[in-house]
Coordinates of C-alpha atoms and ligand atoms in Angstrom, one line a residue:
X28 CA 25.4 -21.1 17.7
X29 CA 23.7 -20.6 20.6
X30 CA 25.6 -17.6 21.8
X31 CA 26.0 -16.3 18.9
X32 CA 22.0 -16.0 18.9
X33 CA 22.1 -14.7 22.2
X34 CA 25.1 -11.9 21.6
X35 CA 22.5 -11.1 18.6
X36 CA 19.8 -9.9 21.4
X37 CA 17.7 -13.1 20.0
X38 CA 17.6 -15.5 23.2
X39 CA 14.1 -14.9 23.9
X40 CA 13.1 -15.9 20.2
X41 CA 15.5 -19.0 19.9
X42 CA 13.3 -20.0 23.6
X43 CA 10.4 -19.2 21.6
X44 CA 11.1 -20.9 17.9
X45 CA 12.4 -24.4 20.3
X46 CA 9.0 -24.1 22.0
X47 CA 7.0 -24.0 18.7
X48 CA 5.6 -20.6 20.1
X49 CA 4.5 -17.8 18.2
X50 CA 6.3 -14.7 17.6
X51 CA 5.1 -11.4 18.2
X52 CA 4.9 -8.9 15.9
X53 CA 7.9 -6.7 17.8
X54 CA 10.2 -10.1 17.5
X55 CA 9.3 -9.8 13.7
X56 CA 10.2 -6.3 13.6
X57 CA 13.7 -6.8 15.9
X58 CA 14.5 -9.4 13.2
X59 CA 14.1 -6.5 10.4
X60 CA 15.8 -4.2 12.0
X61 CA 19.1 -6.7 13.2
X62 CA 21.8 -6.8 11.0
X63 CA 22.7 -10.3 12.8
X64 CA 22.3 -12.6 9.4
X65 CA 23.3 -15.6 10.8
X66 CA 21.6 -15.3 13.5
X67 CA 18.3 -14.9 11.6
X68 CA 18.7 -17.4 9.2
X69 CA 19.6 -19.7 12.0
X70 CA 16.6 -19.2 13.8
X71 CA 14.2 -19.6 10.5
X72 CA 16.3 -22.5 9.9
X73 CA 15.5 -24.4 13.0
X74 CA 11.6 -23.5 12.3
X75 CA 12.0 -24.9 8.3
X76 CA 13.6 -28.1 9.6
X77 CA 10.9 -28.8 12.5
X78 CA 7.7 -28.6 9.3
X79 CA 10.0 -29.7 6.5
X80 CA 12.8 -32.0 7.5
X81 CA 15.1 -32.1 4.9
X82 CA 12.8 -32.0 1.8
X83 CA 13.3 -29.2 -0.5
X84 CA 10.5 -29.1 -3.1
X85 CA 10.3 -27.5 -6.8
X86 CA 7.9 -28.6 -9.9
X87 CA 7.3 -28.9 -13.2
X88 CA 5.2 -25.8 -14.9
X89 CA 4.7 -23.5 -17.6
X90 CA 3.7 -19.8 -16.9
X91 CA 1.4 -18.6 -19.5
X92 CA 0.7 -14.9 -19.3
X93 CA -2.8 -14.6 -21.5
X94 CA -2.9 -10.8 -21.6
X95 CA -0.5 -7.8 -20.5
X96 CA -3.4 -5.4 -20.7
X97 CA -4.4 -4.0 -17.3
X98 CA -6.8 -1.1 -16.3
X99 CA -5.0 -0.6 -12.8
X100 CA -1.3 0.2 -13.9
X101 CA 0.7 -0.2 -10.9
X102 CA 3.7 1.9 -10.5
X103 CA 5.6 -1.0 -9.3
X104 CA 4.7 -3.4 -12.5
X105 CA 6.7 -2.9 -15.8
X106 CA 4.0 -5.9 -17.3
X107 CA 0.8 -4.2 -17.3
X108 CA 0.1 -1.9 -20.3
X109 CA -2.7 0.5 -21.2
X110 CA -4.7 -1.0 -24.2
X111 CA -3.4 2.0 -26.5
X112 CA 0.1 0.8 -26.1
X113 CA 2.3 -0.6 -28.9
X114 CA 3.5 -3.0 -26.5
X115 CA 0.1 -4.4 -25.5
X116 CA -0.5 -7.9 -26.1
X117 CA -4.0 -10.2 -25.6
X118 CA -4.1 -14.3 -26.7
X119 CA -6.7 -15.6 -28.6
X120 CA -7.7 -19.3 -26.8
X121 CA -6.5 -20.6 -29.6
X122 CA -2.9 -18.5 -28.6
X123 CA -3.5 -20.5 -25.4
X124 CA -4.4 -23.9 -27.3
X125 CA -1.2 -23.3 -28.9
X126 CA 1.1 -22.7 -25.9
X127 CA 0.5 -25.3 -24.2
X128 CA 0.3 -28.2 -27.1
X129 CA 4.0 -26.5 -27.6
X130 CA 4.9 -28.4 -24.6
X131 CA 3.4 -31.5 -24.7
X132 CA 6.3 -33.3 -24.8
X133 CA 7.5 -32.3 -21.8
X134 CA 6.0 -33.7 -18.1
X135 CA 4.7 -30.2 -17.0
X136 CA 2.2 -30.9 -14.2
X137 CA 1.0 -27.1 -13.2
X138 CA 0.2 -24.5 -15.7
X139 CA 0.5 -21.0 -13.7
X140 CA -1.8 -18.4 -16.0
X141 CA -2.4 -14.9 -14.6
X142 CA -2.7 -11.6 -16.6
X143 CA -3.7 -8.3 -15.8
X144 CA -7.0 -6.6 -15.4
X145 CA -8.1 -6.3 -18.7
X146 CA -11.0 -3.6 -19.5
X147 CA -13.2 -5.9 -21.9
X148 CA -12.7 -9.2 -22.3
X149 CA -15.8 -11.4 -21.6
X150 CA -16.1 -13.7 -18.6
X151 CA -16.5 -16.8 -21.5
X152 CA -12.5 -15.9 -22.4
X153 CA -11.6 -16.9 -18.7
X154 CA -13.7 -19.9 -18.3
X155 CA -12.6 -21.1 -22.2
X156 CA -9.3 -20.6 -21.7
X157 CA -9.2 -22.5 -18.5
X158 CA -11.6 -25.4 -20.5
X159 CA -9.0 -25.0 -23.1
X160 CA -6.0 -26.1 -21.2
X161 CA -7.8 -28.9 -19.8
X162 CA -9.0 -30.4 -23.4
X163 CA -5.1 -30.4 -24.8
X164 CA -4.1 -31.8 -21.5
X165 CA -6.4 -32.9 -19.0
X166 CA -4.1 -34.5 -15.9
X167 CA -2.2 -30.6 -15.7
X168 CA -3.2 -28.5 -12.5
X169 CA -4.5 -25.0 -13.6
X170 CA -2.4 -22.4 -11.3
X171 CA -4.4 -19.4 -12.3
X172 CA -5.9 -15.8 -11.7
X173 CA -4.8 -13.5 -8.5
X174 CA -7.0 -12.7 -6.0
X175 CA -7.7 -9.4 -7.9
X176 CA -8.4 -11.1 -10.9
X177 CA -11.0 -13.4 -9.1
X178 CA -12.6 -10.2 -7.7
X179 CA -12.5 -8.4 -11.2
X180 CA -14.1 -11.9 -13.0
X181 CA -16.9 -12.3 -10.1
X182 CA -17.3 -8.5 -10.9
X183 CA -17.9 -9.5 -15.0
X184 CA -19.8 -12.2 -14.3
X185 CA -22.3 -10.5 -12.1
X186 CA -22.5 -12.9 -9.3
X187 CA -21.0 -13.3 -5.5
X188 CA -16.9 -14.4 -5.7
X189 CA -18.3 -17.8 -3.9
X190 CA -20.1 -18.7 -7.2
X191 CA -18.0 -17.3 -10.1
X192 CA -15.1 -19.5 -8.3
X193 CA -17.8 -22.3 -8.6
X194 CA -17.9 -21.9 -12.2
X195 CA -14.3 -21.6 -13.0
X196 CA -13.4 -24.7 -10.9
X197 CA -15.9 -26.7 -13.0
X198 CA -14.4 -25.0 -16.0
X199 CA -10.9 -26.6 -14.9
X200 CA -9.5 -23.8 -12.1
X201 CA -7.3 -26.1 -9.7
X202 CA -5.9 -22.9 -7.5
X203 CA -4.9 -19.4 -7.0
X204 CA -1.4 -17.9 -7.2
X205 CA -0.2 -15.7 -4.7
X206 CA -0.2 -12.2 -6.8
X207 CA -1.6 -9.2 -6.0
X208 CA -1.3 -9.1 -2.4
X209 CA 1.7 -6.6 -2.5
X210 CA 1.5 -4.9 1.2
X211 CA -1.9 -4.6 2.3
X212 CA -1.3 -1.1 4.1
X213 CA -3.6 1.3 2.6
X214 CA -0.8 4.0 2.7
X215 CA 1.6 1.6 0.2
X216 CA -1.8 1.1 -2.0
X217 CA -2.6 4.5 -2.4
X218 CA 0.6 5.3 -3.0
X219 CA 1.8 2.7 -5.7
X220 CA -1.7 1.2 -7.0
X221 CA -4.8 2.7 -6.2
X222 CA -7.1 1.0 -8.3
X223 CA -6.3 -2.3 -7.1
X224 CA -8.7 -4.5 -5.0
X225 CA -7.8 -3.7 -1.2
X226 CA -5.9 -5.6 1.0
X227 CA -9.2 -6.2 2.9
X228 CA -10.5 -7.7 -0.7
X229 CA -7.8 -9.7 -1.6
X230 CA -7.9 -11.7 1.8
X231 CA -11.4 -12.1 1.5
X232 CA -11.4 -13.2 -1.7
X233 CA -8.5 -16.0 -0.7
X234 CA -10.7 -16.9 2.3
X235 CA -13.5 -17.5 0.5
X236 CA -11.5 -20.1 -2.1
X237 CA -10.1 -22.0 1.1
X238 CA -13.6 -22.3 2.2
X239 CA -14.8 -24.1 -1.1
X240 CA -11.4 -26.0 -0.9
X241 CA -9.7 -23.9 -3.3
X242 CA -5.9 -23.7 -2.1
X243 CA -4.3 -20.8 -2.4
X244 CA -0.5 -19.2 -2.4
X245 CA 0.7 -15.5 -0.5
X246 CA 3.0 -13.1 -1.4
X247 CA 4.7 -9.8 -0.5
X248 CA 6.2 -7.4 -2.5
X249 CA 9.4 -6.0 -1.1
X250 CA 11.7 -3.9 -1.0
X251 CA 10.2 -0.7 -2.4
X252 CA 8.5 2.1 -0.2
X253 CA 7.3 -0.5 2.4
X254 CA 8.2 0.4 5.9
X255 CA 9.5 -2.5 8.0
X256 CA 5.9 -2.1 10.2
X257 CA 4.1 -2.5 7.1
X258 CA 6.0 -5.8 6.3
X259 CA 5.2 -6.8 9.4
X260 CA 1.6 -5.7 9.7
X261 CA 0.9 -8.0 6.2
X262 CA 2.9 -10.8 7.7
X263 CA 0.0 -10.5 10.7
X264 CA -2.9 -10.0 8.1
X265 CA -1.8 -13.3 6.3
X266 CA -1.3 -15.7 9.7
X267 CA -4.9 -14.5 11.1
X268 CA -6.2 -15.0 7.9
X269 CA -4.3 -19.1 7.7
X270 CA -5.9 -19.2 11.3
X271 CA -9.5 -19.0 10.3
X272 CA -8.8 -21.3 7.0
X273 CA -5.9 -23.2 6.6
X274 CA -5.9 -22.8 3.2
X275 CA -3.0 -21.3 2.3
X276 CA 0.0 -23.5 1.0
X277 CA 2.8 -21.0 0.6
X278 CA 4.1 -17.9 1.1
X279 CA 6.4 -16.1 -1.5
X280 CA 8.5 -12.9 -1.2
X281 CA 8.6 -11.1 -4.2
X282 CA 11.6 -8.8 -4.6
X283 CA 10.8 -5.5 -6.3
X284 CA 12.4 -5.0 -10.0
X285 CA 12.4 -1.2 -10.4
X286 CA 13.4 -1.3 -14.1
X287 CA 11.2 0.2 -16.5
X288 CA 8.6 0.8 -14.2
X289 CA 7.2 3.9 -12.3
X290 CA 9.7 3.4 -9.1
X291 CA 12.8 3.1 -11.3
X292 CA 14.8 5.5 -9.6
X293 CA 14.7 3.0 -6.3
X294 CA 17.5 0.6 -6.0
X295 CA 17.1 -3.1 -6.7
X296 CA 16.3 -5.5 -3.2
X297 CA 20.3 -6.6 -1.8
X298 CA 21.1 -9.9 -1.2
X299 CA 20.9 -9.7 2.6
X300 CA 17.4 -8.1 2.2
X301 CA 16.3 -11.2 0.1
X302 CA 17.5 -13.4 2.8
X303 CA 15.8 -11.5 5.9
X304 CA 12.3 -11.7 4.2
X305 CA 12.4 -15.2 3.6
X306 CA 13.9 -15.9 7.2
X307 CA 11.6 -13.6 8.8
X308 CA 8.5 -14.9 7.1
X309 CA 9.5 -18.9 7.9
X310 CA 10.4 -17.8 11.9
X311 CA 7.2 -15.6 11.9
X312 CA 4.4 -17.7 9.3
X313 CA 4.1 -20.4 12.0
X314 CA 1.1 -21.5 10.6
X315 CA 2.2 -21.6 6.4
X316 CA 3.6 -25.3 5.8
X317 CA 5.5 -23.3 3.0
X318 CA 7.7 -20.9 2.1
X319 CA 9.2 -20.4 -1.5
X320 CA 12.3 -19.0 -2.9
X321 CA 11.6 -17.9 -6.4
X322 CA 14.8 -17.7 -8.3
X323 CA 13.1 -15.6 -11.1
X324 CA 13.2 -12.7 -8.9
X325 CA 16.1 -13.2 -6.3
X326 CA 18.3 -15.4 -8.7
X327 CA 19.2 -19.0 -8.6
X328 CA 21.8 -18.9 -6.5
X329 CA 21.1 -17.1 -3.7
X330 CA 17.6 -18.8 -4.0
X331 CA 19.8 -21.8 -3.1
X332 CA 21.3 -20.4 -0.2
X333 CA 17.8 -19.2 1.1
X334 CA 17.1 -22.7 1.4
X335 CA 19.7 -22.3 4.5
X336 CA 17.8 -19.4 5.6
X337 CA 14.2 -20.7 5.8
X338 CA 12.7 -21.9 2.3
X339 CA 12.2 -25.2 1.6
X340 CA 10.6 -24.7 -2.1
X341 CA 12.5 -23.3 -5.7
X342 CA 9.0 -22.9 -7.5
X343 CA 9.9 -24.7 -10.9
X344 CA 10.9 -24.6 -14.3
X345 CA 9.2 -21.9 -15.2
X346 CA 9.7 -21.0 -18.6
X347 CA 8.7 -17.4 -20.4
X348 CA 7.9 -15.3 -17.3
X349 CA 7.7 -11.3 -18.5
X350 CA 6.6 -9.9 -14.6
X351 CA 9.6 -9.9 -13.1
X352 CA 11.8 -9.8 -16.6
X353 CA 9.8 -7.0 -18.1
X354 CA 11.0 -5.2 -14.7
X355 CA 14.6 -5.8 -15.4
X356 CA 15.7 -9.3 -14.0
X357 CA 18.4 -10.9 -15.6
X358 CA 17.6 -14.4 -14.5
X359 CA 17.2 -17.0 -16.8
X360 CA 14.0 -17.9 -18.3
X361 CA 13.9 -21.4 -17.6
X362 CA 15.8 -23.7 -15.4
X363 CA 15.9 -27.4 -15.8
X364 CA 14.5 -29.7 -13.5
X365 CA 18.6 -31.5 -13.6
X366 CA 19.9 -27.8 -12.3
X367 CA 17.1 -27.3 -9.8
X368 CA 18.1 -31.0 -9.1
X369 CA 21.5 -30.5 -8.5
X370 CA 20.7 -26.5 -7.1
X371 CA 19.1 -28.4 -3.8
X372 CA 21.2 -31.3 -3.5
X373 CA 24.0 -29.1 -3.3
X374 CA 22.5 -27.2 -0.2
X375 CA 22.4 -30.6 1.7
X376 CA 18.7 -31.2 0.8
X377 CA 16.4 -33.5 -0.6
X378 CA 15.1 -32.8 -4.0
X379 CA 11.1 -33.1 -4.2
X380 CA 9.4 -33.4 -7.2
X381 CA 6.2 -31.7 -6.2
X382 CA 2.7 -31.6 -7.7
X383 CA 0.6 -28.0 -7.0
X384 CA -0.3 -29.3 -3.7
X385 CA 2.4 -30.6 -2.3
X386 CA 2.1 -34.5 -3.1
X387 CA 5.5 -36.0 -3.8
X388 CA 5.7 -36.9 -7.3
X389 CA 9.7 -38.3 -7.0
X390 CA 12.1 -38.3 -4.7
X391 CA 15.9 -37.5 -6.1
Ligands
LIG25 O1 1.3 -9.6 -8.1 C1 4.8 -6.9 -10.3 C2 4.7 -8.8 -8.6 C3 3.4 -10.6 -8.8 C4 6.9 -6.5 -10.1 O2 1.8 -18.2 -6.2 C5 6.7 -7.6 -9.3 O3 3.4 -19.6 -6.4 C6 8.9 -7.6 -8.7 O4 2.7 -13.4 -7.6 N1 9.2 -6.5 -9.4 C7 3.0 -11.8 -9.8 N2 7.6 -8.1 -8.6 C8 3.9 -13.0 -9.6 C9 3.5 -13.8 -8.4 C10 4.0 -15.2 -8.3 C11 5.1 -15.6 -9.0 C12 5.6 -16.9 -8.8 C13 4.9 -17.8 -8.1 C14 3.7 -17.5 -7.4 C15 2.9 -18.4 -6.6 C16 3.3 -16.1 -7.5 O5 4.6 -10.1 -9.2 C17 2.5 -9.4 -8.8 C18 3.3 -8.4 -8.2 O6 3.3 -8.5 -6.8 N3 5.4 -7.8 -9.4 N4 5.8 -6.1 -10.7 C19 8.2 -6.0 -10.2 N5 8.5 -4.9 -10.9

């Protein structure tokens, strides 16, 4: 193995990843730019085995997406829908109440809720539909609102970020997804959503729910105009950012689905593109405990075999996600905890039932 790293140009970095030092962002880049797969994956590997032995970790959760109405319309998003639209869509709380009593029967533990940003609904809809979930079932962790949403709520509510997230903790708000960070560059913003929060916002808006104890996810969205510095350059943003809180759990590369969406004459992410951005983020994240494969968007096999190239996490069960399937994906809607179960154990790991943050729930 260890030539093969070293005919890859990659001795330096295996030196590095054994001594638990830090990459630089020009060993991140060399890793985008080889073509050496193995090599990679090997390296990520070694740094997924030293934080996560052999535990591979999914969960139990419902996604419910309140409202597809958004003012910012993305080029990259096939969800998000101008309020004039036939195909725009808003739940009443009691839509919400509904939902989740659906699914009572089942031992869901997070509930992931995010939506777009919608042009008038009240800040009372956000905090009720949070206290909502909680009075049908009260032990659930609420997942819910990006970064940008959190921004857009403080904005309705008319106070600082620090006290609107106040008020939706109390209300029942347990953490914050990773959405909306796409790539921080201000060139990809401009270019593919210019009327969403900054990059600059969005980490300071995840700083400032670590520092109230608020645990937070990261993601990036791939594999559309992004140059390989940008990539990196967000990969940087997000470890300084871990280094001043800590309060990030996991990161999540999100591969772009062009369907339907203003970027549909791009290709769809490759395989081997899927792989590098989940082994480039484990050998270059040194600091994120973390790293997810989400089979919604890369597909549940080669979500498995990312667990071999860095990722120690599947995400869950899912159930009625429309981002990524509005965009095209032909995944399935829902896997069962049995196939995640026997997805992981397959790949030589141990299956984790995992709560939101991280506590074991059961050992398979
Ligand atoms: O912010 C939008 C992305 C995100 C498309 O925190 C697209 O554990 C691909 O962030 N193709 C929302 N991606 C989903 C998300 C997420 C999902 C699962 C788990 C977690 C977590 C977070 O989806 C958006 C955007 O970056 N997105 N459109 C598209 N066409």
């Amino acid at each position: 193995m260890e030539e093969m790293i070293n005919s890859a140009g990659f001795g330096d970095i295996l030196v590095k990843i054994k001594a638990a030092e830090r990459l630089s962002a020009g060993d991140a880049v060399r890793l985008y730019e080889s073509n050496e797969l193995l090599a990679i994956g090997y390296l990520a590997n070694l740094v997924r085995e030293r934080l996560n032995g052999d535990n591979a970790y999914f969960i139990y959760n419902q996604h419910i997406n309140y409202s597809n109405i958004c003012t910012n319309l993305c080029k990259f998003c096939a969800f998000g829908k101008d309020k004039s639209s036939d195909q725009a869509y808003e739940m009443s709380i009691d839509d919400i109440r509904k939902k989740v009593e659906e699914r009572l029967d089942e031992p869901i533990t997070e509930i992931h809720m995010v939506g777009g940003i919608h042009p008038d609904l009240p800040f009372s809809y956000y905090i009720d539909a949070l206290r909502v979930i909680k009075s049908v079932r009260p032990d659930v962790h609420i997942q819910a609102f990006t970064c940008v949403e959190i921004f857009h709520l403080a904005e309705l509510n008319q106070k600082p970020v620090h006290d609107t997230l106040i008020e939706l903790r109390e209300a029942g708000l347990g953490s914050i997804p990773g959405g909306g960070a796409e790539v921080f560059s201000p060139r990809i913003r401009a270019r593919t959503c210019e009327k969403k929060l900054s990059g600059e916002g969005w980490l300071e808006v995840a700083k400032t729910a670590h520092r109230l104890g608020i645990k937070s996810n990261a993601t990036m969205l791939y594999g559309h105009i992004e140059t390989v510095a940008e990539r990196v350059e967000h990969l940087e943003a997000l470890r300084k950012a871990q280094d001043e809180t800590g309060g990030f759990m996991t990161f999540i590369p999100l591969a772009f689905h062009p369907k339907n969406t203003e970027l549909a004459d791009l290709s769809r992410s490759s395989g081997i593109l899927d792989l590098k951005n989940v082994a480039v983020a484990r050998c270059f994240l040194d600091n994120f405990q973390h790293i997810k494969a989400y089979w919604v968007m890369i597909g549940a096999k080669l979500a498995q075999i990312a667990l071999s190239f860095g990722a120690d996490d599947m995400d869950g069960t899912v159930k009625e996600e429309l981002i990524t399937h509005m965009a095209g994906a032909e995944t399935e809607q829902m896997l069962a905890s049995k196939q995640l179960v026997r997805l992981i154990k397959e790949a030589g790991r141990i299956p984790i039932e995992r709560d939101t943050l991280y506590n074991v729930l059961k050992r398979y």
